[in-house]
Amino acid sequence: LASPPRAVNVDLQTDATLQVDISDALSERDKVKFTVHTKSTLPNFKQNEFSVVRQHEEFIWLHDSFVENEDYAGYIIPPAPPRPDFDASREKLQKLGEGEGSMTKEEFTKMKQELEAEYLAIFKKTVAMHEVFLCRVAAHPVLRKDLNFHVFLEYNQDLSVRGKNKKEKLEDFFKNVVKSADGVLVAGVKDVDDFFEHEKTFLLEYHNRVKDASAKSDKMIRSHKSAADDINRIASSLYTLGTQDSTDLCKYESLLKLLTFLCFKIEARVAADEDLKLADLLKYYLRESQAAKDLLYRRSRALVDYENANKALDKARAKNRDVLQAETSQQLCCHKFEKISESAKQELIDFKTRRVAAFRKNLVELAELELKHAKGNLQLLQSCLGVLKGNT
Amino acid sequence: MAASSDRNPPPFPSSEEPEAGLSDMADGDSDEGEDIFVNNSNPVAVSRGVSQPDGVNEEPPDLFSEEEASNPITKSNGVHSDDDNDLFAEAHVELSTDKSGNSSGKDLSSVSGPRTTSSFNQSPASMQPTSLEQLEEEEAKDSFDVDVAVTNPEKVGDGMNAYMAYKVSTRSSLPMFRSKTFSVRRRFSDFLGLYEKLSVKQSLHGCIVPPPPEKSVVGMTKVKVGMDDPSSVEFVERRRAALERYIQRVVSHPSLLQDPDVREFLERDDLPRAVNTQALSGAGFLKMINKASDAVNKMTIKMNESDTWFEDKFQEVENEEQQLRKLHALVDSLVNHRKELCGNTAVFAKSMAMLGNSEDNTALSRALSQLAEVEDKMEQLHQEQAASDFFIFAELLADYIRLLGAVRGCFDQRMRAWQRWQEAQSTLQKKREAEAKLLWANKPEKLQQAKEEITEWEARVTQYERDFDRIGMTVRKEVLRFEKEKAKDFKSQIIKYLEAMLQSQQRLIKFWEAFLPEAKAIA
């Protein structure tokens, strides 16, 4: 697999001190093996350039280690890449194989090509998502120094991080339940700081709207795909029809059909590209905005802890018991809260900058892609019509 | 005789009511009508299959080799636009000519039997008119020119006894008509009645009689009950267009045009109501054809064809009919999915508008709102595309499925003629044997009678043989004519379809070109 182009959704500053990319990927039966390639001038690494092979679970392990690290509470943790999911595509290919007998050789070949292209597209996307995650980490001033990250990049053996077992998954589930209950509690606390109050309101609404838009764009894509599938089948059928005719007159007809077939093909292809661009962008920002919300939540938690520590200190002073302990605790909470607030502010500003840049890039690319395709279609249609109408 | 494809013909039709409001096809929901038929009302100069004279000058280009066709498929539908760089490199069309292309001219000249120059002219009437506003006239070039339009559906009466009356307008310079332009009002059963009369008379000669559109109890009931919803409007328009194509095909057939029933249908103000039209529509029609086929299959004496043309052609027709059915089902599915896509796009557009509202960067917010508007316009494009798929493509397929049934019918007629001839021959044989016996038994009066019968049957045998030969020639001629018409028809419809697509793409370009600067302005 040739090195996939840089992640489309994010605009990252990279520098020579640490560059990470996924140089290769291999899709096996039930897993994908990513070759993570690093180039670095940092002294932490034994070599300047090296590669390791990682699987999805190891990415998740790395992500989770960031989330669980208290020191990183004040940062937007780059969202974990979604699990590679080839099930649907594989199922379609399998169904095609089963139905081979019921269609003509041409139909089968064409459908197979289409499905393989689809599989390839999904594959490329999953590689890109994993790469984006690593690049975001590498671009982050603090996270890039994380020890686990370096181990992830450099350690050329299996990290032996098996997927979470049932018990762990259940624990996660409860953690999330508690979090959302807390979230409701915490969201009610009005923030003294205008900046954060605004961000909270904004992010809550924004996240919901992105979620909605993402779901609706998926639905739209599915319809478009269904229509495109129909068009493919029609094209194959037209092709069969054409080859059956024996007289010269009808051969002309079969040429006409080939033309139609081609125009159809163009439309079917375009449907996939442009929809995916927008849909992927929305999906990505759904995850990012969730990560930003998580940051706000952690800050709110820290604020609540701080306020509780204040109350505890007051109580301790009133009773004149364990005052020192209460003071230390309060100072720690204060420090933690301020640290988070400071970095959170910068993170949220960066998030906005990144978001605006990413949308701009993608919307421009989307428009350019649409135009390119439409102009190509137009040219093709004009040529076809010219020929059909007898003007050569 | 090549006709130029870009003529601007005088507008149809007669001096009667101004047909200015032609886009109001249904006398009711003109809005709905316009939505659906925005494409059709665009006065693009569509050639009505003009550019295929004898086929000799027309060398269909080898535009796309199979390899080219498959390349777009193997390009991955990737996320990254970089993949798309070379897509349209291969789309630069190679216009190489295919010499072996269209020798339809040669084919036609090999057809036996008399042919008037008019039979194989490109009758404009045989072309499916793009829409009322675009009915083009091919005047004077053709030695017979008849143009018929079916317009202005109007509901007559109330409740379950109500029916739709259509205006049937004819324009012709032929002397057989009472005037150059005239019109009458007809209802659906009148069209069916015409078919019944024609099929009884003409199919005996091996003529391919165009079948009428199908009855639809559900569709019609809704209209009767007075529902003005889009689907009813669509139904009426669909029927109107189908009736128009039907009658166009009838008048463009040289033999059928001469039939007095056709003239009566077009001219007579008060047409007696047709009865027994139940059997002749939709399922009924097919049942009739299939029954005839069964009868033929049950024939004990198998024909020994000296010329395999008939067998081969029949097989071709059967296969093609099957393929078209399959294709029609697929197009139906496509129409449904596109309608679904419409709905989903509209919903998506709204969600993007909402997202734009909550975005706090002003320029991005504006761009997202713009995007929402573009998506809304896309929805409209999808809807029009669906209509195009349906009205142009699906209906074309449906017509030809029915027509192919009619073609099969005339093959069966020929078989029946053969059967009649064979049976007459065997009867003659029996009579001769009887005569021989009588000669031997010496019964003079009976002998006289026997001789008379033999003479009678000899004449019959000769007659039936001649009939069989004649019907064979007619069938051949008809099939060749049919194939030529079919090629023209498909071509003209495909042109229409592609032109609709072309306009779609042009509008798409406009939308995105307007959006691009907004996207670039994001900061």
PDB file of N, CA and C in Angstrom, chain B residues 128-200:
ATOM      1  N   GLN B 128     -40.983  10.098 -29.929  1.00  0.00           N
ATOM      2  CA  GLN B 128     -41.709  10.506 -28.746  1.00  0.00           C
ATOM      3  C   GLN B 128     -41.503  11.996 -28.548  1.00  0.00           C
ATOM      4  N   PRO B 129     -42.538  12.756 -28.517  1.00  0.00           N
ATOM      5  CA  PRO B 129     -42.359  14.202 -28.351  1.00  0.00           C
ATOM      6  C   PRO B 129     -41.779  14.492 -26.972  1.00  0.00           C
ATOM      7  N   THR B 130     -40.927  15.419 -26.904  1.00  0.00           N
ATOM      8  CA  THR B 130     -40.297  15.718 -25.634  1.00  0.00           C
ATOM      9  C   THR B 130     -41.316  16.275 -24.671  1.00  0.00           C
ATOM     10  N   SER B 131     -42.033  17.212 -25.089  1.00  0.00           N
ATOM     11  CA  SER B 131     -43.145  17.683 -24.289  1.00  0.00           C
ATOM     12  C   SER B 131     -43.963  18.548 -25.227  1.00  0.00           C
ATOM     13  N   LEU B 132     -45.041  19.020 -24.744  1.00  0.00           N
ATOM     14  CA  LEU B 132     -45.890  19.786 -25.634  1.00  0.00           C
ATOM     15  C   LEU B 132     -45.168  20.991 -26.213  1.00  0.00           C
ATOM     16  N   GLU B 133     -44.474  21.693 -25.355  1.00  0.00           N
ATOM     17  CA  GLU B 133     -43.833  22.908 -25.845  1.00  0.00           C
ATOM     18  C   GLU B 133     -42.801  22.613 -26.903  1.00  0.00           C
ATOM     19  N   GLN B 134     -42.297  21.415 -26.908  1.00  0.00           N
ATOM     20  CA  GLN B 134     -41.201  21.142 -27.819  1.00  0.00           C
ATOM     21  C   GLN B 134     -41.595  20.303 -29.012  1.00  0.00           C
ATOM     22  N   LEU B 135     -42.849  20.136 -29.234  1.00  0.00           N
ATOM     23  CA  LEU B 135     -43.232  19.330 -30.381  1.00  0.00           C
ATOM     24  C   LEU B 135     -42.694  19.959 -31.637  1.00  0.00           C
ATOM     25  N   GLU B 136     -41.803  19.246 -32.285  1.00  0.00           N
ATOM     26  CA  GLU B 136     -41.187  19.800 -33.483  1.00  0.00           C
ATOM     27  C   GLU B 136     -41.863  19.233 -34.689  1.00  0.00           C
ATOM     28  N   GLU B 137     -41.840  19.975 -35.729  1.00  0.00           N
ATOM     29  CA  GLU B 137     -42.483  19.529 -36.956  1.00  0.00           C
ATOM     30  C   GLU B 137     -41.448  19.241 -38.004  1.00  0.00           C
ATOM     31  N   GLU B 138     -41.558  18.106 -38.632  1.00  0.00           N
ATOM     32  CA  GLU B 138     -40.698  17.862 -39.780  1.00  0.00           C
ATOM     33  C   GLU B 138     -41.558  18.020 -41.007  1.00  0.00           C
ATOM     34  N   GLU B 139     -41.667  19.215 -41.452  1.00  0.00           N
ATOM     35  CA  GLU B 139     -42.585  19.455 -42.549  1.00  0.00           C
ATOM     36  C   GLU B 139     -41.973  19.133 -43.879  1.00  0.00           C
ATOM     37  N   ALA B 140     -42.792  18.719 -44.764  1.00  0.00           N
ATOM     38  CA  ALA B 140     -42.469  18.599 -46.188  1.00  0.00           C
ATOM     39  C   ALA B 140     -41.403  17.580 -46.525  1.00  0.00           C
ATOM     40  N   LYS B 141     -40.544  17.245 -45.587  1.00  0.00           N
ATOM     41  CA  LYS B 141     -39.505  16.280 -45.916  1.00  0.00           C
ATOM     42  C   LYS B 141     -40.115  14.897 -46.104  1.00  0.00           C
ATOM     43  N   ASP B 142     -41.066  14.599 -45.249  1.00  0.00           N
ATOM     44  CA  ASP B 142     -41.662  13.286 -45.317  1.00  0.00           C
ATOM     45  C   ASP B 142     -42.863  13.316 -46.233  1.00  0.00           C
ATOM     46  N   SER B 143     -43.045  12.239 -46.964  1.00  0.00           N
ATOM     47  CA  SER B 143     -44.183  12.256 -47.857  1.00  0.00           C
ATOM     48  C   SER B 143     -45.477  12.023 -47.125  1.00  0.00           C
ATOM     49  N   PHE B 144     -45.414  11.417 -45.956  1.00  0.00           N
ATOM     50  CA  PHE B 144     -46.636  11.489 -45.175  1.00  0.00           C
ATOM     51  C   PHE B 144     -46.287  12.116 -43.851  1.00  0.00           C
ATOM     52  N   ASP B 145     -46.977  13.184 -43.524  1.00  0.00           N
ATOM     53  CA  ASP B 145     -46.669  13.765 -42.236  1.00  0.00           C
ATOM     54  C   ASP B 145     -47.948  13.921 -41.438  1.00  0.00           C
ATOM     55  N   VAL B 146     -47.929  13.291 -40.346  1.00  0.00           N
ATOM     56  CA  VAL B 146     -49.051  13.392 -39.416  1.00  0.00           C
ATOM     57  C   VAL B 146     -48.460  13.582 -38.042  1.00  0.00           C
ATOM     58  N   ASP B 147     -48.969  14.522 -37.352  1.00  0.00           N
ATOM     59  CA  ASP B 147     -48.486  14.742 -35.992  1.00  0.00           C
ATOM     60  C   ASP B 147     -49.685  14.794 -35.073  1.00  0.00           C
ATOM     61  N   VAL B 148     -49.641  13.995 -34.067  1.00  0.00           N
ATOM     62  CA  VAL B 148     -50.770  13.963 -33.147  1.00  0.00           C
ATOM     63  C   VAL B 148     -50.277  14.276 -31.743  1.00  0.00           C
ATOM     64  N   ALA B 149     -51.061  15.063 -31.055  1.00  0.00           N
ATOM     65  CA  ALA B 149     -50.720  15.355 -29.668  1.00  0.00           C
ATOM     66  C   ALA B 149     -51.915  15.042 -28.784  1.00  0.00           C
ATOM     67  N   VAL B 150     -51.614  14.590 -27.591  1.00  0.00           N
ATOM     68  CA  VAL B 150     -52.669  14.326 -26.607  1.00  0.00           C
ATOM     69  C   VAL B 150     -52.429  15.268 -25.440  1.00  0.00           C
ATOM     70  N   THR B 151     -53.382  16.137 -25.212  1.00  0.00           N
ATOM     71  CA  THR B 151     -53.154  17.168 -24.197  1.00  0.00           C
ATOM     72  C   THR B 151     -54.398  17.407 -23.354  1.00  0.00           C
ATOM     73  N   ASN B 152     -54.275  18.384 -22.480  1.00  0.00           N
ATOM     74  CA  ASN B 152     -55.398  18.881 -21.690  1.00  0.00           C
ATOM     75  C   ASN B 152     -56.297  17.834 -21.053  1.00  0.00           C
ATOM     76  N   PRO B 153     -55.744  17.043 -20.185  1.00  0.00           N
ATOM     77  CA  PRO B 153     -56.642  16.098 -19.512  1.00  0.00           C
ATOM     78  C   PRO B 153     -57.632  16.873 -18.649  1.00  0.00           C
ATOM     79  N   GLU B 154     -58.887  16.505 -18.787  1.00  0.00           N
ATOM     80  CA  GLU B 154     -59.920  17.188 -18.018  1.00  0.00           C
ATOM     81  C   GLU B 154     -60.853  16.171 -17.435  1.00  0.00           C
ATOM     82  N   LYS B 155     -61.157  16.384 -16.183  1.00  0.00           N
ATOM     83  CA  LYS B 155     -62.068  15.428 -15.556  1.00  0.00           C
ATOM     84  C   LYS B 155     -63.486  15.760 -15.974  1.00  0.00           C
ATOM     85  N   VAL B 156     -64.210  14.733 -16.393  1.00  0.00           N
ATOM     86  CA  VAL B 156     -65.607  14.917 -16.806  1.00  0.00           C
ATOM     87  C   VAL B 156     -66.474  14.128 -15.842  1.00  0.00           C
ATOM     88  N   GLY B 157     -67.446  14.792 -15.294  1.00  0.00           N
ATOM     89  CA  GLY B 157     -68.362  14.074 -14.396  1.00  0.00           C
ATOM     90  C   GLY B 157     -67.833  14.022 -12.980  1.00  0.00           C
ATOM     91  N   ASP B 158     -68.556  13.319 -12.133  1.00  0.00           N
ATOM     92  CA  ASP B 158     -68.207  13.250 -10.709  1.00  0.00           C
ATOM     93  C   ASP B 158     -68.213  11.841 -10.185  1.00  0.00           C
ATOM     94  N   GLY B 159     -67.549  11.670  -9.107  1.00  0.00           N
ATOM     95  CA  GLY B 159     -67.599  10.388  -8.412  1.00  0.00           C
ATOM     96  C   GLY B 159     -67.072   9.250  -9.259  1.00  0.00           C
ATOM     97  N   MET B 160     -67.619   8.083  -9.024  1.00  0.00           N
ATOM     98  CA  MET B 160     -67.062   6.898  -9.662  1.00  0.00           C
ATOM     99  C   MET B 160     -67.371   6.825 -11.156  1.00  0.00           C
ATOM    100  N   ASN B 161     -68.311   7.631 -11.609  1.00  0.00           N
ATOM    101  CA  ASN B 161     -68.582   7.628 -13.047  1.00  0.00           C
ATOM    102  C   ASN B 161     -67.747   8.641 -13.798  1.00  0.00           C
ATOM    103  N   ALA B 162     -66.948   9.335 -13.070  1.00  0.00           N
ATOM    104  CA  ALA B 162     -66.133  10.357 -13.731  1.00  0.00           C
ATOM    105  C   ALA B 162     -65.079   9.701 -14.608  1.00  0.00           C
ATOM    106  N   TYR B 163     -64.606  10.452 -15.586  1.00  0.00           N
ATOM    107  CA  TYR B 163     -63.506   9.958 -16.416  1.00  0.00           C
ATOM    108  C   TYR B 163     -62.689  11.139 -16.881  1.00  0.00           C
ATOM    109  N   MET B 164     -61.509  10.833 -17.375  1.00  0.00           N
ATOM    110  CA  MET B 164     -60.620  11.846 -17.921  1.00  0.00           C
ATOM    111  C   MET B 164     -60.828  11.931 -19.415  1.00  0.00           C
ATOM    112  N   ALA B 165     -61.014  13.155 -19.893  1.00  0.00           N
ATOM    113  CA  ALA B 165     -61.094  13.332 -21.341  1.00  0.00           C
ATOM    114  C   ALA B 165     -59.833  14.059 -21.789  1.00  0.00           C
ATOM    115  N   TYR B 166     -59.281  13.614 -22.871  1.00  0.00           N
ATOM    116  CA  TYR B 166     -58.060  14.208 -23.393  1.00  0.00           C
ATOM    117  C   TYR B 166     -58.338  14.842 -24.741  1.00  0.00           C
ATOM    118  N   LYS B 167     -57.603  15.871 -24.985  1.00  0.00           N
ATOM    119  CA  LYS B 167     -57.747  16.510 -26.290  1.00  0.00           C
ATOM    120  C   LYS B 167     -56.758  15.848 -27.239  1.00  0.00           C
ATOM    121  N   VAL B 168     -57.255  15.360 -28.351  1.00  0.00           N
ATOM    122  CA  VAL B 168     -56.387  14.736 -29.342  1.00  0.00           C
ATOM    123  C   VAL B 168     -56.340  15.661 -30.556  1.00  0.00           C
ATOM    124  N   SER B 169     -55.171  16.262 -30.746  1.00  0.00           N
ATOM    125  CA  SER B 169     -55.039  17.237 -31.840  1.00  0.00           C
ATOM    126  C   SER B 169     -54.181  16.661 -32.940  1.00  0.00           C
ATOM    127  N   THR B 170     -54.672  16.805 -34.161  1.00  0.00           N
ATOM    128  CA  THR B 170     -53.926  16.292 -35.302  1.00  0.00           C
ATOM    129  C   THR B 170     -53.537  17.427 -36.225  1.00  0.00           C
ATOM    130  N   ARG B 171     -52.350  17.294 -36.741  1.00  0.00           N
ATOM    131  CA  ARG B 171     -51.910  18.278 -37.724  1.00  0.00           C
ATOM    132  C   ARG B 171     -51.317  17.508 -38.877  1.00  0.00           C
ATOM    133  N   SER B 172     -51.859  17.725 -40.059  1.00  0.00           N
ATOM    134  CA  SER B 172     -51.380  16.932 -41.185  1.00  0.00           C
ATOM    135  C   SER B 172     -51.678  17.613 -42.496  1.00  0.00           C
ATOM    136  N   SER B 173     -50.791  17.385 -43.454  1.00  0.00           N
ATOM    137  CA  SER B 173     -51.060  17.951 -44.775  1.00  0.00           C
ATOM    138  C   SER B 173     -51.634  16.902 -45.719  1.00  0.00           C
ATOM    139  N   LEU B 174     -51.895  15.733 -45.176  1.00  0.00           N
ATOM    140  CA  LEU B 174     -52.406  14.661 -46.021  1.00  0.00           C
ATOM    141  C   LEU B 174     -53.836  14.964 -46.480  1.00  0.00           C
ATOM    142  N   PRO B 175     -54.124  14.646 -47.704  1.00  0.00           N
ATOM    143  CA  PRO B 175     -55.467  14.935 -48.238  1.00  0.00           C
ATOM    144  C   PRO B 175     -56.571  14.114 -47.602  1.00  0.00           C
ATOM    145  N   MET B 176     -56.222  12.982 -47.018  1.00  0.00           N
ATOM    146  CA  MET B 176     -57.279  12.113 -46.503  1.00  0.00           C
ATOM    147  C   MET B 176     -58.014  12.708 -45.309  1.00  0.00           C
ATOM    148  N   PHE B 177     -57.432  13.714 -44.698  1.00  0.00           N
ATOM    149  CA  PHE B 177     -58.110  14.338 -43.560  1.00  0.00           C
ATOM    150  C   PHE B 177     -58.923  15.517 -44.013  1.00  0.00           C
ATOM    151  N   ARG B 178     -59.902  15.834 -43.193  1.00  0.00           N
ATOM    152  CA  ARG B 178     -60.835  16.874 -43.621  1.00  0.00           C
ATOM    153  C   ARG B 178     -60.204  18.252 -43.571  1.00  0.00           C
ATOM    154  N   SER B 179     -59.205  18.417 -42.716  1.00  0.00           N
ATOM    155  CA  SER B 179     -58.536  19.724 -42.704  1.00  0.00           C
ATOM    156  C   SER B 179     -57.097  19.546 -42.231  1.00  0.00           C
ATOM    157  N   LYS B 180     -56.375  20.652 -42.221  1.00  0.00           N
ATOM    158  CA  LYS B 180     -54.955  20.548 -41.874  1.00  0.00           C
ATOM    159  C   LYS B 180     -54.733  20.349 -40.378  1.00  0.00           C
ATOM    160  N   THR B 181     -55.558  20.986 -39.615  1.00  0.00           N
ATOM    161  CA  THR B 181     -55.449  20.787 -38.167  1.00  0.00           C
ATOM    162  C   THR B 181     -56.843  20.652 -37.584  1.00  0.00           C
ATOM    163  N   PHE B 182     -56.955  19.773 -36.654  1.00  0.00           N
ATOM    164  CA  PHE B 182     -58.261  19.581 -36.035  1.00  0.00           C
ATOM    165  C   PHE B 182     -58.055  18.814 -34.727  1.00  0.00           C
ATOM    166  N   SER B 183     -59.074  18.878 -33.892  1.00  0.00           N
ATOM    167  CA  SER B 183     -58.932  18.111 -32.658  1.00  0.00           C
ATOM    168  C   SER B 183     -60.265  17.585 -32.178  1.00  0.00           C
ATOM    169  N   VAL B 184     -60.180  16.558 -31.371  1.00  0.00           N
ATOM    170  CA  VAL B 184     -61.369  15.936 -30.791  1.00  0.00           C
ATOM    171  C   VAL B 184     -61.072  15.625 -29.337  1.00  0.00           C
ATOM    172  N   ARG B 185     -62.102  15.254 -28.617  1.00  0.00           N
ATOM    173  CA  ARG B 185     -61.883  14.820 -27.247  1.00  0.00           C
ATOM    174  C   ARG B 185     -62.105  13.322 -27.168  1.00  0.00           C
ATOM    175  N   ARG B 186     -61.191  12.686 -26.484  1.00  0.00           N
ATOM    176  CA  ARG B 186     -61.292  11.234 -26.367  1.00  0.00           C
ATOM    177  C   ARG B 186     -61.034  10.830 -24.931  1.00  0.00           C
ATOM    178  N   ARG B 187     -61.611   9.700 -24.584  1.00  0.00           N
ATOM    179  CA  ARG B 187     -61.303   9.155 -23.270  1.00  0.00           C
ATOM    180  C   ARG B 187     -60.494   7.875 -23.425  1.00  0.00           C
ATOM    181  N   PHE B 188     -59.999   7.406 -22.298  1.00  0.00           N
ATOM    182  CA  PHE B 188     -59.085   6.262 -22.306  1.00  0.00           C
ATOM    183  C   PHE B 188     -59.684   5.051 -23.027  1.00  0.00           C
ATOM    184  N   SER B 189     -60.927   4.762 -22.755  1.00  0.00           N
ATOM    185  CA  SER B 189     -61.528   3.571 -23.368  1.00  0.00           C
ATOM    186  C   SER B 189     -61.636   3.715 -24.884  1.00  0.00           C
ATOM    187  N   ASP B 190     -61.656   4.949 -25.373  1.00  0.00           N
ATOM    188  CA  ASP B 190     -61.660   5.150 -26.828  1.00  0.00           C
ATOM    189  C   ASP B 190     -60.349   4.649 -27.430  1.00  0.00           C
ATOM    190  N   PHE B 191     -59.269   4.934 -26.728  1.00  0.00           N
ATOM    191  CA  PHE B 191     -57.972   4.480 -27.220  1.00  0.00           C
ATOM    192  C   PHE B 191     -57.912   2.955 -27.225  1.00  0.00           C
ATOM    193  N   LEU B 192     -58.435   2.386 -26.152  1.00  0.00           N
ATOM    194  CA  LEU B 192     -58.459   0.922 -26.088  1.00  0.00           C
ATOM    195  C   LEU B 192     -59.320   0.353 -27.206  1.00  0.00           C
ATOM    196  N   GLY B 193     -60.445   1.012 -27.436  1.00  0.00           N
ATOM    197  CA  GLY B 193     -61.342   0.556 -28.483  1.00  0.00           C
ATOM    198  C   GLY B 193     -60.675   0.576 -29.850  1.00  0.00           C
ATOM    199  N   LEU B 194     -59.910   1.611 -30.085  1.00  0.00           N
ATOM    200  CA  LEU B 194     -59.178   1.695 -31.351  1.00  0.00           C
ATOM    201  C   LEU B 194     -58.253   0.504 -31.503  1.00  0.00           C
ATOM    202  N   TYR B 195     -57.565   0.214 -30.416  1.00  0.00           N
ATOM    203  CA  TYR B 195     -56.637  -0.908 -30.458  1.00  0.00           C
ATOM    204  C   TYR B 195     -57.372  -2.199 -30.783  1.00  0.00           C
ATOM    205  N   GLU B 196     -58.501  -2.382 -30.148  1.00  0.00           N
ATOM    206  CA  GLU B 196     -59.246  -3.612 -30.373  1.00  0.00           C
ATOM    207  C   GLU B 196     -59.586  -3.772 -31.858  1.00  0.00           C
ATOM    208  N   LYS B 197     -60.090  -2.686 -32.419  1.00  0.00           N
ATOM    209  CA  LYS B 197     -60.475  -2.750 -33.832  1.00  0.00           C
ATOM    210  C   LYS B 197     -59.263  -3.042 -34.706  1.00  0.00           C
ATOM    211  N   LEU B 198     -58.182  -2.356 -34.432  1.00  0.00           N
ATOM    212  CA  LEU B 198     -56.993  -2.531 -35.262  1.00  0.00           C
ATOM    213  C   LEU B 198     -56.408  -3.924 -35.136  1.00  0.00           C
ATOM    214  N   SER B 199     -56.364  -4.408 -33.909  1.00  0.00           N
ATOM    215  CA  SER B 199     -55.696  -5.702 -33.743  1.00  0.00           C
ATOM    216  C   SER B 199     -56.492  -6.812 -34.418  1.00  0.00           C
ATOM    217  N   VAL B 200     -57.807  -6.657 -34.374  1.00  0.00           N
ATOM    218  CA  VAL B 200     -58.610  -7.677 -35.033  1.00  0.00           C
ATOM    219  C   VAL B 200     -58.326  -7.695 -36.530  1.00  0.00           C
TER     220      VAL B 200
END
